[in-house]
Coordinates of C-alpha atoms in Angstrom, one line a residue:
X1 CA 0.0 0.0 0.0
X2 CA 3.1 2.8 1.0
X3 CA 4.4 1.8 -3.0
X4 CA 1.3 2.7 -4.4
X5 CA 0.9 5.7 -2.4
X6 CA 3.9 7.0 -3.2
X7 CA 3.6 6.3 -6.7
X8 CA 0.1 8.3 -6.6
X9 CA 1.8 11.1 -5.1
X10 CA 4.0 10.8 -7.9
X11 CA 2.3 10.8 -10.7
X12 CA -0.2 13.8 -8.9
X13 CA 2.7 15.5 -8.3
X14 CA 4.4 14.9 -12.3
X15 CA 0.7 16.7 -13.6
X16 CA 0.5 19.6 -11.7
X17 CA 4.4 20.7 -12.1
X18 CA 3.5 19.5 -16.1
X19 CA 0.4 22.0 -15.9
X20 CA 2.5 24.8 -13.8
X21 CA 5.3 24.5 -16.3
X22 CA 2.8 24.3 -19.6
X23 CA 1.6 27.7 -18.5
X24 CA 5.0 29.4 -18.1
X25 CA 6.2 28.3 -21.5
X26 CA 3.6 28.4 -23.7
X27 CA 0.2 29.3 -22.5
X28 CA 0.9 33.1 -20.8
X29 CA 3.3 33.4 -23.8
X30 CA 0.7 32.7 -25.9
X31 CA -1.5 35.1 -23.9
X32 CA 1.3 38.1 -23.8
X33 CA 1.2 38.5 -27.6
X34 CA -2.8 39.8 -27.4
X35 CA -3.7 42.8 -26.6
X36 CA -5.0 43.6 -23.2
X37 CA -8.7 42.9 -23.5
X38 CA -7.7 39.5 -25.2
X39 CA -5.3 38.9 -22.0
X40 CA -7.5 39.1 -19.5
X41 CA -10.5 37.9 -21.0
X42 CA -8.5 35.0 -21.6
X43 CA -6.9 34.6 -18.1
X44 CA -10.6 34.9 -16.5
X45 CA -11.8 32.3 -18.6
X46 CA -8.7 30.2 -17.7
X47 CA -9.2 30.8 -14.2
X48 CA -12.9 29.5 -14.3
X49 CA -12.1 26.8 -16.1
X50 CA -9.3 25.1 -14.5
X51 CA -11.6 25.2 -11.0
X52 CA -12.5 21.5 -11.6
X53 CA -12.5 18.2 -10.1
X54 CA -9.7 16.9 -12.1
X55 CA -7.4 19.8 -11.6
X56 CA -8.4 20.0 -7.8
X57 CA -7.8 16.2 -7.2
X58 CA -3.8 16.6 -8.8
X59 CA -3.4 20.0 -7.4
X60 CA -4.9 18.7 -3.6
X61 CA -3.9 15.4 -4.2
X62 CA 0.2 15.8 -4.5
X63 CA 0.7 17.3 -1.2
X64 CA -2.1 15.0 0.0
X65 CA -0.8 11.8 -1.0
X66 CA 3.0 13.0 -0.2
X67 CA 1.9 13.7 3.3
X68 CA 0.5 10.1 3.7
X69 CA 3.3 8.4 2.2
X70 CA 5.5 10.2 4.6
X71 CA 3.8 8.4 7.2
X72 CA 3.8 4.9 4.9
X73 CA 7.7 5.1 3.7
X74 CA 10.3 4.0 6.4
X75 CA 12.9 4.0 4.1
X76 CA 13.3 7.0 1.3
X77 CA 11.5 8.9 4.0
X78 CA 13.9 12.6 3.4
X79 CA 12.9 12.6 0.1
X80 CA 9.7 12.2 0.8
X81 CA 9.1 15.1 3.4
X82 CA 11.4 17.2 1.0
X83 CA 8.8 16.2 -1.6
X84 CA 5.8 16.6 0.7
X85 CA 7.1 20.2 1.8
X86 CA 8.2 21.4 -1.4
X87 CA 4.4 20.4 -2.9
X88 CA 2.6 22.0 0.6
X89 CA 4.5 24.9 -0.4
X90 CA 3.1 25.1 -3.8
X91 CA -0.1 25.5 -2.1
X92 CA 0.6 27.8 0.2
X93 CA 2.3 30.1 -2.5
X94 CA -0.7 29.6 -4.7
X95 CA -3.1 30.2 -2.3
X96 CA -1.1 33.8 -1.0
X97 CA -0.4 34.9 -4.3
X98 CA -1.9 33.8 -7.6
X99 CA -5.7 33.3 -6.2
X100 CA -5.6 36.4 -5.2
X101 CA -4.8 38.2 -8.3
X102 CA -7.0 35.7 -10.1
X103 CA -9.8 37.5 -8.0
X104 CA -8.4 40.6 -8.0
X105 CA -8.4 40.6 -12.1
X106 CA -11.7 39.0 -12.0
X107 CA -13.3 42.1 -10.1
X108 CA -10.9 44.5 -12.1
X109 CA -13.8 45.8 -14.5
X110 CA -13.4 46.8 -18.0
X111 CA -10.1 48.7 -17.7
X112 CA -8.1 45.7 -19.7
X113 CA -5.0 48.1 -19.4
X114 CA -4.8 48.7 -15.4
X115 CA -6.4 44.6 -15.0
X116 CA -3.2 43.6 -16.8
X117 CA -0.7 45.8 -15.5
X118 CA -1.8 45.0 -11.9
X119 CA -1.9 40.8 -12.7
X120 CA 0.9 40.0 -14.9
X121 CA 4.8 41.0 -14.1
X122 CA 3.7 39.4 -10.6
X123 CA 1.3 36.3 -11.5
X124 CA 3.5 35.2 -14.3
X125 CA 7.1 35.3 -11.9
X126 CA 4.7 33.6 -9.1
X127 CA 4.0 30.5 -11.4
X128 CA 7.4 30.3 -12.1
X129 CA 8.1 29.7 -8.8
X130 CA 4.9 27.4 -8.4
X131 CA 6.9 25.6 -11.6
X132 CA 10.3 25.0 -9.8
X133 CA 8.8 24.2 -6.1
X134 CA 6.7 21.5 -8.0
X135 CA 9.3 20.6 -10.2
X136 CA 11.4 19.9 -7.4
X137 CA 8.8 18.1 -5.1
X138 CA 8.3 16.3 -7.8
X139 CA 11.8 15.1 -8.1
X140 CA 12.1 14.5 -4.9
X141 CA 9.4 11.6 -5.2
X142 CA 11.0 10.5 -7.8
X143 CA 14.8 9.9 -6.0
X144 CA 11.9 8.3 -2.8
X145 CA 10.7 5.8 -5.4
X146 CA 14.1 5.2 -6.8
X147 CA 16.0 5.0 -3.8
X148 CA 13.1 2.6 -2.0
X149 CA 13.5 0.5 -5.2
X150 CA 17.3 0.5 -4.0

């Protein structure tokens, strides 16, 4: 049961860093090249969107399931708190930063000028960091599974 935990919190974890880093290379690219009413329309409808059970079962379910396996894993058990903190803290900065400014562009009216110049420099350098932190939980599960496996 700890092995197929762990792999769970793997694989949760592989998604949402996959999703975190999607966005940084190619979706708010994408985004950045339209004007400002096309930017923010478009990050509002993103930002309805992704408020779904799949997303919120990875994006809940990687810290989730890393927390349980620390409990489940004698052996690789560094890696696996490293993993579990790192993916906690990918909450926690998500929580403290980007929802807020997804709410805070949501409310921001028809001014598609001051919505964007109040939600991007700081959103888009936030998922960066949501990127590595997951990145790197996510690598830490991996060296837990790979070092259990011995």
């Amino acid at each position: 049961m700890s092995t197929v935990v762990l792999v769970a919190a793997l694989v949760a974890a592989g998604l949402i860093a996959g999703l975190f880093y999607a966005y940084a290379c190619s979706v708010l690219p994408g985004l950045a090249r339209g004007d400002d009413k096309t930017f923010v329309e478009g990050m509002r409808g993103i930002n309805v969107a992704i408020v779904n059970p799949v997303f919120l079962l990875t994006f809940l379910g990687a810290p989730l399931l890393a927390g349980v396996a620390v409990f489940l894993n004698p052996g690789p058990r560094p890696w696996v708190i490293a993993g579990f903190v790192l993916l906690a803290a990918m909450v926690v900065i998500t929580g403290l930063v980007n929802v807020p400014l997804n709410n805070a562009l949501d409310s921001g009216g028809d001014d598609y000028a001051a919505a964007r110049a109040a939600f991007e420099t700081t959103w888009v350098r936030w998922n960066v960091v949501r990127a590595l932190v997951s990145t790197a939980g996510f690598g830490c599960l991996v060296a837990a599974v790979l070092t259990r496996r011995g």
